Coordinates of N, CA, C and O and ligand atoms in Angstrom, one line a residue:
X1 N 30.3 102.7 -35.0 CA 30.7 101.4 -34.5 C 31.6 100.7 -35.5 O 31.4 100.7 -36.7
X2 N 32.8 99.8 -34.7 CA 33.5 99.4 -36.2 C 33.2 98.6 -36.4 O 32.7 97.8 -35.6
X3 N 33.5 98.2 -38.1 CA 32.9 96.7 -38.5 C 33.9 95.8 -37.8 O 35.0 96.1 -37.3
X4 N 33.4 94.2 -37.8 CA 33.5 93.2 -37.6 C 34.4 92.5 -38.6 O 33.8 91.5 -39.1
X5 N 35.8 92.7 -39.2 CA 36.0 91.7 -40.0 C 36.7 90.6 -40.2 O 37.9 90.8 -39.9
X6 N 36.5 89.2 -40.7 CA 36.4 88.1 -40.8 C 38.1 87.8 -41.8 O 38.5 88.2 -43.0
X7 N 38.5 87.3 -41.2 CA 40.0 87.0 -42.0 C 40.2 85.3 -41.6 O 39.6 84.7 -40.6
X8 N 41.1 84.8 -42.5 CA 41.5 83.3 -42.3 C 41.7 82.6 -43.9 O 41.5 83.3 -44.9
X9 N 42.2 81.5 -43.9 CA 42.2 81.1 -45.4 C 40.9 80.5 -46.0 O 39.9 80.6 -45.4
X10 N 40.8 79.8 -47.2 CA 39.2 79.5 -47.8 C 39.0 78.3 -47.6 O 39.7 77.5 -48.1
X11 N 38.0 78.1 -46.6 CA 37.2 77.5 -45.7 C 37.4 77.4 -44.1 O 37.4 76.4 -43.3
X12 N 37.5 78.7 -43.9 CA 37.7 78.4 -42.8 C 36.3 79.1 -42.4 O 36.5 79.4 -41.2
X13 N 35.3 79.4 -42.8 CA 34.1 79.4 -42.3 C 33.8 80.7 -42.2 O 32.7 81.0 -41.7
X14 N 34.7 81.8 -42.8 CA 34.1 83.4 -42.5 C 32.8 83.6 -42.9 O 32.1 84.2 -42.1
X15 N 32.3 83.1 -44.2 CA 30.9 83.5 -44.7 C 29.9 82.9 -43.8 O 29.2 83.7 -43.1
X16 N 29.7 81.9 -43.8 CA 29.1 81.6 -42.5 C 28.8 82.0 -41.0 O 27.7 82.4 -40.6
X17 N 30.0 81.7 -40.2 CA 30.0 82.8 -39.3 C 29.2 84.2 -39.3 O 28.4 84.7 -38.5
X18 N 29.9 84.6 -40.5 CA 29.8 86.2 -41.0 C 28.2 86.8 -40.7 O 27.8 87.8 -40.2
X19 N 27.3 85.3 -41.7 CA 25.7 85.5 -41.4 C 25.2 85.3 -40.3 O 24.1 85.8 -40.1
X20 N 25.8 84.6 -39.4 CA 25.2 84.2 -38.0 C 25.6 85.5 -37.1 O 24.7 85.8 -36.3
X21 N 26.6 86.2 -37.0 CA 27.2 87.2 -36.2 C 26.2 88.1 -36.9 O 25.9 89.0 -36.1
X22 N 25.7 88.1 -37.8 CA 24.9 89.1 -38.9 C 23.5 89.4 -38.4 O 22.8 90.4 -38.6
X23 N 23.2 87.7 -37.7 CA 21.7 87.3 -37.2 C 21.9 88.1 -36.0 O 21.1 89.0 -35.7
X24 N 22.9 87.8 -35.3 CA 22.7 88.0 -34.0 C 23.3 89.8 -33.5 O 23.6 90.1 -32.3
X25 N 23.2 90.5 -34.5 CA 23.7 91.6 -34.3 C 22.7 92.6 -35.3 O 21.9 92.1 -36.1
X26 N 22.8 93.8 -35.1 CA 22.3 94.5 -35.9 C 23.3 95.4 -37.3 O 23.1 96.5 -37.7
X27 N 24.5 94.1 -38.0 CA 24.8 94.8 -38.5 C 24.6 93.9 -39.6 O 24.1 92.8 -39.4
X28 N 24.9 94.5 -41.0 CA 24.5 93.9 -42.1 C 26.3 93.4 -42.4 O 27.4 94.0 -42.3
X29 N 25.7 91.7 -43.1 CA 26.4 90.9 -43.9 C 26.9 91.4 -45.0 O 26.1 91.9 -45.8
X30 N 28.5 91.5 -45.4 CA 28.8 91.7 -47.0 C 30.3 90.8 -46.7 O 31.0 90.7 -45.7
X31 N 30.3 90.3 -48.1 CA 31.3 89.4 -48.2 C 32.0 90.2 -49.7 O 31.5 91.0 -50.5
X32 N 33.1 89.8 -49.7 CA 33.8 90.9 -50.5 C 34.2 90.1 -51.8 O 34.8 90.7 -52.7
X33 N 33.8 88.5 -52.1 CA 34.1 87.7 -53.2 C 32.5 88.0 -53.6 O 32.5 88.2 -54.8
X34 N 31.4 88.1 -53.1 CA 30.2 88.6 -53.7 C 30.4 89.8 -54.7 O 30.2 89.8 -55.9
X35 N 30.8 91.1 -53.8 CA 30.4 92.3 -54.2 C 31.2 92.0 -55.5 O 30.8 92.1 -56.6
X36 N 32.2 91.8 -55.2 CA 32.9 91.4 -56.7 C 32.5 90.8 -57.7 O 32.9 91.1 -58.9
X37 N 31.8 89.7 -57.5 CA 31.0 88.8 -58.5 C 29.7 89.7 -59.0 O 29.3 89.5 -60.2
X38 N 29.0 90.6 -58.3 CA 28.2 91.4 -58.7 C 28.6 92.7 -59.1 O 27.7 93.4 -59.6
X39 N 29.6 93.0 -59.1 CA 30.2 94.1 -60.0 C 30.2 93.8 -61.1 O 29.5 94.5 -61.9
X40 N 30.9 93.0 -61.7 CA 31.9 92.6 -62.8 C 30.6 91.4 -63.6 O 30.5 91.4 -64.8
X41 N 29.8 90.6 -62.6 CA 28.5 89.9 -63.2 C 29.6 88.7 -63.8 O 29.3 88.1 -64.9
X42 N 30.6 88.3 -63.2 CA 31.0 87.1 -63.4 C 31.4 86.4 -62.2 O 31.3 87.0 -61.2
X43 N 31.9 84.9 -62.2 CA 32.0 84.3 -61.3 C 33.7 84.5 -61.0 O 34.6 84.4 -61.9
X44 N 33.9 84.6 -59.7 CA 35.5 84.4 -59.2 C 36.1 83.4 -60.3 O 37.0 83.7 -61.0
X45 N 35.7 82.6 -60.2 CA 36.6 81.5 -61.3 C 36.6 82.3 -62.7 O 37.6 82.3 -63.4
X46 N 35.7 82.7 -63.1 CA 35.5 83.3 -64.8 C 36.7 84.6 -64.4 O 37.6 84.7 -65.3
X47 N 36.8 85.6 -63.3 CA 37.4 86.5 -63.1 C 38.7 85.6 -63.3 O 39.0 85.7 -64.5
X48 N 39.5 85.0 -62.7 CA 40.9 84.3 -62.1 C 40.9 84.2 -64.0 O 41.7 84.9 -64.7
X49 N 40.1 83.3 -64.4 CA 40.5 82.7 -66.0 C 40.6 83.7 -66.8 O 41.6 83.7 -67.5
X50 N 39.5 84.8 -67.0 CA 39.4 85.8 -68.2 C 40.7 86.8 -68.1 O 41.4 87.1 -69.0
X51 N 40.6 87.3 -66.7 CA 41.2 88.5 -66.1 C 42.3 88.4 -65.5 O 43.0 89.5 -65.4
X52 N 42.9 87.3 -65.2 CA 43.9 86.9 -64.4 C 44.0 87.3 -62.7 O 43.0 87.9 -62.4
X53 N 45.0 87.1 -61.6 CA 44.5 87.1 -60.5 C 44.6 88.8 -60.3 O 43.7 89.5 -59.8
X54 N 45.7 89.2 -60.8 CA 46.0 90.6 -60.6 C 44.9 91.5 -60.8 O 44.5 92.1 -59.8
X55 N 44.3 91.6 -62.1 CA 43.0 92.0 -61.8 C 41.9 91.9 -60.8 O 41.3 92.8 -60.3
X56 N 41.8 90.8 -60.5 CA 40.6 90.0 -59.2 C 41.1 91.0 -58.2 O 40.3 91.8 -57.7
X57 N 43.3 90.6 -57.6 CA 43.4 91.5 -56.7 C 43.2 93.4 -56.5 O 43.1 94.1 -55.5
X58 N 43.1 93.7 -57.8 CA 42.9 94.9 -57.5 C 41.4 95.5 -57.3 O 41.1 96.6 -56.7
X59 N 40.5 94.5 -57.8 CA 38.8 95.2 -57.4 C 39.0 94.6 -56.6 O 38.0 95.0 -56.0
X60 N 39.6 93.5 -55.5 CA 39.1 93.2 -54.2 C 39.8 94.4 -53.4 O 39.1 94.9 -52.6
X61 N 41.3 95.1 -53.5 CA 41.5 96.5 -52.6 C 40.2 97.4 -53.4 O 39.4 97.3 -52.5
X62 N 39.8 97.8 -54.0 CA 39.0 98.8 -54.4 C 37.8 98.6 -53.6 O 37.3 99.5 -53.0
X63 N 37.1 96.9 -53.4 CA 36.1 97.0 -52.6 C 36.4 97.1 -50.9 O 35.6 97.5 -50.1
X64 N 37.5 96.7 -50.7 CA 37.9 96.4 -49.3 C 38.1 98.2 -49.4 O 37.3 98.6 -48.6
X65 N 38.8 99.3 -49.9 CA 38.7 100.8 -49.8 C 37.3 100.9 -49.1 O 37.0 100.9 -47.9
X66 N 36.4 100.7 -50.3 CA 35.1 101.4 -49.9 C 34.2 100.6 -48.7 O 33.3 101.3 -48.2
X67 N 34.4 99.7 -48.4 CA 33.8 98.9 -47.0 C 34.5 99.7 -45.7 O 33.9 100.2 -44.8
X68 N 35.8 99.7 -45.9 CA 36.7 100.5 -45.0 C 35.9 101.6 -44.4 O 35.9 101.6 -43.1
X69 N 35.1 102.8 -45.1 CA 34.7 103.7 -45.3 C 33.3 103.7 -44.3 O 33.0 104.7 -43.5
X70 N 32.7 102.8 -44.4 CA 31.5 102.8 -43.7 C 31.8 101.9 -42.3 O 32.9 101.4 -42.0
X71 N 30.5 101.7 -41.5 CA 30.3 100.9 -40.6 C 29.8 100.1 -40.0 O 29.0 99.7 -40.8
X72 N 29.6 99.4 -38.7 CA 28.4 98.3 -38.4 C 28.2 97.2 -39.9 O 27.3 96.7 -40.6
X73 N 29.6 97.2 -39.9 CA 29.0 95.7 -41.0 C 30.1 94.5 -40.4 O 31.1 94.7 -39.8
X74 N 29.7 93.4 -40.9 CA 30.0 92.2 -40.6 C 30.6 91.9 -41.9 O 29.9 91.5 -42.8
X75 N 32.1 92.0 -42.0 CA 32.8 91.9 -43.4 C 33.6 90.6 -43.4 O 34.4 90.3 -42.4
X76 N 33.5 89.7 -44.6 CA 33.6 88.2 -44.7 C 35.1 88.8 -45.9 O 34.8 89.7 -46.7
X77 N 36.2 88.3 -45.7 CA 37.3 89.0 -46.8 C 37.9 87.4 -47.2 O 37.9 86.4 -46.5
X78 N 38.3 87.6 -48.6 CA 38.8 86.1 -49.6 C 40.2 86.2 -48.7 O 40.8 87.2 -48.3
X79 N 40.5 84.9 -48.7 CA 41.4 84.4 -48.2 C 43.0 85.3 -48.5 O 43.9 85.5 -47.7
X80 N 43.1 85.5 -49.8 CA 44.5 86.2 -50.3 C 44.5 87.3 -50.0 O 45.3 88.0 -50.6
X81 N 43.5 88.1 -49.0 CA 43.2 89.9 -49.2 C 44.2 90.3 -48.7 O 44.6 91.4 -49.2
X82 N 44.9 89.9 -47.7 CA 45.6 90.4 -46.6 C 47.3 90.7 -47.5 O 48.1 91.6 -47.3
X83 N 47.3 89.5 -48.2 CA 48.5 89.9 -48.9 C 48.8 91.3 -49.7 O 49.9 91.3 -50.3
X84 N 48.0 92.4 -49.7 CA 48.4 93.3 -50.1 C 48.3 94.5 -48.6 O 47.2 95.0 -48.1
X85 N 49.5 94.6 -48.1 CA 49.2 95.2 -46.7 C 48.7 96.7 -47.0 O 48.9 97.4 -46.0
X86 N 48.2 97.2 -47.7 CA 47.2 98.5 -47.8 C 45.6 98.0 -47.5 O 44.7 98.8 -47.1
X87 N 45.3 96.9 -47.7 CA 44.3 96.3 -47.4 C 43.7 96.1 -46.0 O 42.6 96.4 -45.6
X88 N 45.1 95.5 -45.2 CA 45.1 95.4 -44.1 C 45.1 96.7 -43.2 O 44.6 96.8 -42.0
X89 N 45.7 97.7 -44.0 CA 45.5 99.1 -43.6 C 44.6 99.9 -43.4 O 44.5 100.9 -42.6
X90 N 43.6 99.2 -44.2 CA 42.5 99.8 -44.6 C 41.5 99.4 -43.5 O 41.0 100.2 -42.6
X91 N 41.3 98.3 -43.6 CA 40.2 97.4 -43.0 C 40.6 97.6 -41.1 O 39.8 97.6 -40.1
X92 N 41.7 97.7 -41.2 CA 41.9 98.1 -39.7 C 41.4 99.5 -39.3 O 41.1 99.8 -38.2
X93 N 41.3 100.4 -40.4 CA 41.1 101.5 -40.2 C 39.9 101.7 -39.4 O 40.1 102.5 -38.5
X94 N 38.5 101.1 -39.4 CA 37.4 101.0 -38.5 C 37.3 99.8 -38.5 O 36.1 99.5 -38.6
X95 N 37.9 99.0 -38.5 CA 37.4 97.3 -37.8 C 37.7 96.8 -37.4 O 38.9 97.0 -37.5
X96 N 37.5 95.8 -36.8 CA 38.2 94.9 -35.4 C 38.1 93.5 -36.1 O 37.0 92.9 -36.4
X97 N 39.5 92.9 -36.3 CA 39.7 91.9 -37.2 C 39.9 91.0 -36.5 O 40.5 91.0 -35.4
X98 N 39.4 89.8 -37.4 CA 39.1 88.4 -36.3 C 39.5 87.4 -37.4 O 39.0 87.4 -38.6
X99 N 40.8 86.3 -36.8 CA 41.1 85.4 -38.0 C 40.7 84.5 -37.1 O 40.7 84.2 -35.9
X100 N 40.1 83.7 -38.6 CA 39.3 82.2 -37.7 C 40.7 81.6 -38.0 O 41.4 82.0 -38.9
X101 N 41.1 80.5 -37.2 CA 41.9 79.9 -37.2 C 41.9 78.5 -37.3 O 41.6 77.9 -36.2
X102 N 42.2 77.7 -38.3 CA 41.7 76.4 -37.9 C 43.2 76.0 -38.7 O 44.1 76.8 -39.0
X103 N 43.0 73.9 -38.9 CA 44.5 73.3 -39.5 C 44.0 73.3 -40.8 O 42.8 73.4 -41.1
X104 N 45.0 73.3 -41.6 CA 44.9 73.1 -43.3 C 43.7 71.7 -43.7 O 43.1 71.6 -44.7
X105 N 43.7 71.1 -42.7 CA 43.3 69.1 -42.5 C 41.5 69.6 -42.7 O 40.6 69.3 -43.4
X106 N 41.7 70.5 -41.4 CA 40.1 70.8 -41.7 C 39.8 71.3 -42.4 O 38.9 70.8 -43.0
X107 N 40.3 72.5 -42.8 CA 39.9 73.3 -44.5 C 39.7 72.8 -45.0 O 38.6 73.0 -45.5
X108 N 40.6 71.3 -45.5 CA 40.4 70.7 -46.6 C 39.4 69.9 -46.5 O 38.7 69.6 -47.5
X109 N 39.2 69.5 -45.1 CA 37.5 68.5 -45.3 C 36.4 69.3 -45.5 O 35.3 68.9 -45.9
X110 N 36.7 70.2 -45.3 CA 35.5 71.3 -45.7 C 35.4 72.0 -47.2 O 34.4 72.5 -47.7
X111 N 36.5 71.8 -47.7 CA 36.4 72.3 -48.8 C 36.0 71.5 -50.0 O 35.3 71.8 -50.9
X112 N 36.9 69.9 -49.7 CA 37.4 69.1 -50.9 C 36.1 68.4 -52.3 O 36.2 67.6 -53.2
X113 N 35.0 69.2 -51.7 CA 33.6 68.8 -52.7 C 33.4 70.4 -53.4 O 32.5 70.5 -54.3
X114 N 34.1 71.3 -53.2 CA 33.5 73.1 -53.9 C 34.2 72.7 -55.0 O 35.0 71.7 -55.0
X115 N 33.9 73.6 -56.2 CA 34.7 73.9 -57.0 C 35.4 74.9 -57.6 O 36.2 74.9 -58.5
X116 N 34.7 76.0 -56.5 CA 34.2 77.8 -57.1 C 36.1 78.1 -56.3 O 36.1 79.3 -56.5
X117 N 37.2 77.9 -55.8 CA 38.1 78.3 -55.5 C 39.6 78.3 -56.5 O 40.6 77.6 -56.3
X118 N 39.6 78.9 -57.4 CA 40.7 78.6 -58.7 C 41.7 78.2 -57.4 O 41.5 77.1 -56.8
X119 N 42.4 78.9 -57.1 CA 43.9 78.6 -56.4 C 43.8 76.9 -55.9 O 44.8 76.3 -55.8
X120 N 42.4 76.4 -55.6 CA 42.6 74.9 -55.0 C 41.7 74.2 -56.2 O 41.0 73.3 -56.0
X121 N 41.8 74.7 -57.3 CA 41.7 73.5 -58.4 C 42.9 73.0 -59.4 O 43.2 73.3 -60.5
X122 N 43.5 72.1 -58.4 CA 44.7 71.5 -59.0 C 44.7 70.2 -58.2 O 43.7 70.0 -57.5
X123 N 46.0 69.1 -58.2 CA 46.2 68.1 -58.0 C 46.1 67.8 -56.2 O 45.4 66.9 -55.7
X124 N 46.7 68.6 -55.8 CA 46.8 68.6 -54.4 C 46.2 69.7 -53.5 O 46.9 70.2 -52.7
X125 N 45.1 70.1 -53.5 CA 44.5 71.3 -52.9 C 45.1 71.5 -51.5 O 45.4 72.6 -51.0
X126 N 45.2 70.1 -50.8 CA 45.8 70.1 -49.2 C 47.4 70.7 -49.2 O 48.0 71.6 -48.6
X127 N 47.6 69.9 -50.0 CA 49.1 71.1 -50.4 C 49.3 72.6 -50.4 O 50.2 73.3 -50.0
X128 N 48.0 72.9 -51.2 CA 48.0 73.9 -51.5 C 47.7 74.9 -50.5 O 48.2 76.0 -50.5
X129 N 46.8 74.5 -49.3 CA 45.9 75.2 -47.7 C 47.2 75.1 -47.4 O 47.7 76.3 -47.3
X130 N 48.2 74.1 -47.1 CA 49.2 74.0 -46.5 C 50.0 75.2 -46.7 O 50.3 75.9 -45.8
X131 N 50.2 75.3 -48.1 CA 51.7 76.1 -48.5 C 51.2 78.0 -47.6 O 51.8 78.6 -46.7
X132 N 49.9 78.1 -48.4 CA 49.4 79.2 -47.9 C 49.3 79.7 -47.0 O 49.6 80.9 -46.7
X133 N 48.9 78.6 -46.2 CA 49.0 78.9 -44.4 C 50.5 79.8 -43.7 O 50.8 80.8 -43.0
X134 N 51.1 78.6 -44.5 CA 52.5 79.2 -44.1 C 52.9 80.3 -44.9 O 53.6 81.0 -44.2
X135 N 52.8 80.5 -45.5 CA 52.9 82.1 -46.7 C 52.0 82.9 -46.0 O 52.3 84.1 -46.0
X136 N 50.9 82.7 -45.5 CA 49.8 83.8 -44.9 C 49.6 84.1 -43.4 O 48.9 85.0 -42.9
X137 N 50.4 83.3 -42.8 CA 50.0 83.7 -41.4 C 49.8 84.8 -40.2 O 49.1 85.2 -39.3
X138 N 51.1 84.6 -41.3 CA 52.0 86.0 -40.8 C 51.0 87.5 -40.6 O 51.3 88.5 -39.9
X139 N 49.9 87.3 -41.3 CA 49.8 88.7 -42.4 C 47.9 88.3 -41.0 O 47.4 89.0 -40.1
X140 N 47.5 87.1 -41.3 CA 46.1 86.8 -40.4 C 46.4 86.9 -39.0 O 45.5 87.0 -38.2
X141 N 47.9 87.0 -38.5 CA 48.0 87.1 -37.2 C 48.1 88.1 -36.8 O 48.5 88.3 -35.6
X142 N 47.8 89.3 -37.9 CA 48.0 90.8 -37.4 C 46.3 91.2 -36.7 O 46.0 92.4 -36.5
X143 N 45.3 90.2 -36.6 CA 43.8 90.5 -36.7 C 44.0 91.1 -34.7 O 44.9 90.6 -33.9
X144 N 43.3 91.7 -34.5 CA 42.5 91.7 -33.0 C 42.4 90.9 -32.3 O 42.9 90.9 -31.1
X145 N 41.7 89.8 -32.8 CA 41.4 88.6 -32.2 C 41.6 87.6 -32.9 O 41.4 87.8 -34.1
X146 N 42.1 86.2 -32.5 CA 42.5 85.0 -33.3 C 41.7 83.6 -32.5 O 41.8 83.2 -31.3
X147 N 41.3 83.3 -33.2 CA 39.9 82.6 -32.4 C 40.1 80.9 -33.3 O 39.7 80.7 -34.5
X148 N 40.9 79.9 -32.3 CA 40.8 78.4 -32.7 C 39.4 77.9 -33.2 O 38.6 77.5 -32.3
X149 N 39.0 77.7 -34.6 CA 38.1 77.1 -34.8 C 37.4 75.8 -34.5 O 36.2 75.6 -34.2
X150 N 39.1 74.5 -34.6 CA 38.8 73.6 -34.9 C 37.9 72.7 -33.9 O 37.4 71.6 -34.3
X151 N 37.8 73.2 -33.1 CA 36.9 71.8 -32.2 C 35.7 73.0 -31.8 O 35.3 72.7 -30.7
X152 N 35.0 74.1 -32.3 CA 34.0 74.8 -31.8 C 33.0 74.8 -32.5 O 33.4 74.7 -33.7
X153 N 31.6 74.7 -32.5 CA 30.8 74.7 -33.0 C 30.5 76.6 -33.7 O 31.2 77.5 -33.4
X154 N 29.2 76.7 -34.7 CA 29.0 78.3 -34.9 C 28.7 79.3 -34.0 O 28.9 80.5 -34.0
X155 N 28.1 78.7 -33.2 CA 27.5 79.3 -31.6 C 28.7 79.8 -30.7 O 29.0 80.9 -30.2
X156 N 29.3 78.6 -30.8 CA 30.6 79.1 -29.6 C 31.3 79.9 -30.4 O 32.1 80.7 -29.8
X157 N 31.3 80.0 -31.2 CA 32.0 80.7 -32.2 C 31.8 82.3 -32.4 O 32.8 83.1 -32.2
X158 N 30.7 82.7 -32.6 CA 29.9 83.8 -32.6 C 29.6 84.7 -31.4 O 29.5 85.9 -31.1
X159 N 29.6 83.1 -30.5 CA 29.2 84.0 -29.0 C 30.6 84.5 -28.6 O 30.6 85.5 -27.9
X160 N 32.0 83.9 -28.8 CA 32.7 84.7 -28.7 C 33.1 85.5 -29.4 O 33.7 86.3 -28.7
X161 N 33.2 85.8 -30.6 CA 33.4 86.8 -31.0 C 32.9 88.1 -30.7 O 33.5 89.2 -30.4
X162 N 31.5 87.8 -30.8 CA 30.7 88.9 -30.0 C 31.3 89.8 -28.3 O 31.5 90.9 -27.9
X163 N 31.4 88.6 -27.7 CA 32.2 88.9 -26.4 C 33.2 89.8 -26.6 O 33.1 91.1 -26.4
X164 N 34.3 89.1 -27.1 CA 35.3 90.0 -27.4 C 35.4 91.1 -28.2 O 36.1 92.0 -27.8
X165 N 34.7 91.1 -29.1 CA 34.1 92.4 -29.8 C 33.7 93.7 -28.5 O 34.3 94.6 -27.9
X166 N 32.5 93.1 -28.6 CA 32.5 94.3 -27.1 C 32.7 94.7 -26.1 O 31.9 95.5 -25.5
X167 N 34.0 94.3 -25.7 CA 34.8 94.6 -24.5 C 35.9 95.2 -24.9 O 36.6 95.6 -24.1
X168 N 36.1 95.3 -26.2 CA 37.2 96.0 -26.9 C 36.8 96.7 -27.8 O 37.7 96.9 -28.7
X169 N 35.7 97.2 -27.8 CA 35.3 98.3 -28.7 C 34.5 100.0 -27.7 O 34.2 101.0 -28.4
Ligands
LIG201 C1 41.2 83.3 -52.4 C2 40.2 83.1 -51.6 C3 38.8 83.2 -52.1 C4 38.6 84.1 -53.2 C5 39.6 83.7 -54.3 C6 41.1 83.8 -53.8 C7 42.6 83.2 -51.8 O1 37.9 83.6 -51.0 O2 38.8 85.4 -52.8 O3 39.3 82.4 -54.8 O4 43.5 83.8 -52.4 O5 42.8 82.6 -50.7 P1 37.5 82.7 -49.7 O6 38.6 82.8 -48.8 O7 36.2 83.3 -49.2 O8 37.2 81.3 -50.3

């Protein structure tokens, strides 16, 4: 069965989601800024600062390879993954990709209290969802399914995904 995977920019709710589709299904939760933080035993931000991004980006293709590989999981992917289109290659290879879709406005109200996102610790973080959106869309609109966040609750959320999941699988 293919995985489930979760694309959009950071905060648009994949991890979340991710555990609730997780509840309501029989497949298991992995988020790919985790597995990374538990490889390496540092934090995304200690990675971005020590390592620089290029590093970060290359164990997140290495972990997005080996997820690729297996199945029945519910995969939550960092907002930048897509920009490397072998990634996208990959992850399509058994999974059915779903970008949450919401405006930069809401990201940002969802975001603007975290601190764990290097790319949005700077002066203007809303600038920042902004610029990306537009630099990334392109790349989250290649998913399966593209599902408007902004006015849905987690429920409606999940319950369709679910829907659509299985009518297309
Ligand atoms: C990033 C998104 C983050 C994390 C890293 C870079 C990005 O993940 O991978 O900070 O480039 O958009 P989330 O989308 O889960 O916040």
């Amino acid at each position: 069965m293919k995985n489930i995977v979760l694309i959009g920019l950071m905060g648009a709710g994949k991890s979340s989601v991710g555990k609730k589709l997780s509840q309501l299904s029989d497949y298991d939760f992995v988020d790919t800024d985790d597995l990374i933080e538990k490889k390496l035993g540092l934090t995304i931000s200690e990675i971005f600062a020590q390592r620089g991004e290029s590093f970060f980006r290359e164990l997140e293709a290495s972990v997005i390879l080996d997820l690729s590989s297996q199945e029945k999981l519910i995969i939550s992917t960092g907002g930048g993954s897509l920009q490397n289109p072998l990634n996208l290659e990959n992850l399509k290879q058994n999974g059915f990709l779903v970008y949450l879709k919401t405006t930069p406005e809401s990201l940002y109200g969802r975001i603007k209290n975290e601190k764990h996102r290097p790319l949005l610790c700077n002066d203007n973080p809303l600038a920042t969802l902004k610029e990306l959106l537009i630099k990334r869309e392109e790349q989250y609109l290649q998913a399966d399914f593209t599902i408007d966040t902004t006015d849905k609750d987690i429920d409606e959320i999940t319950n369709e995904i679910l829907k659509v999941y299985n009518e297309n699988i």
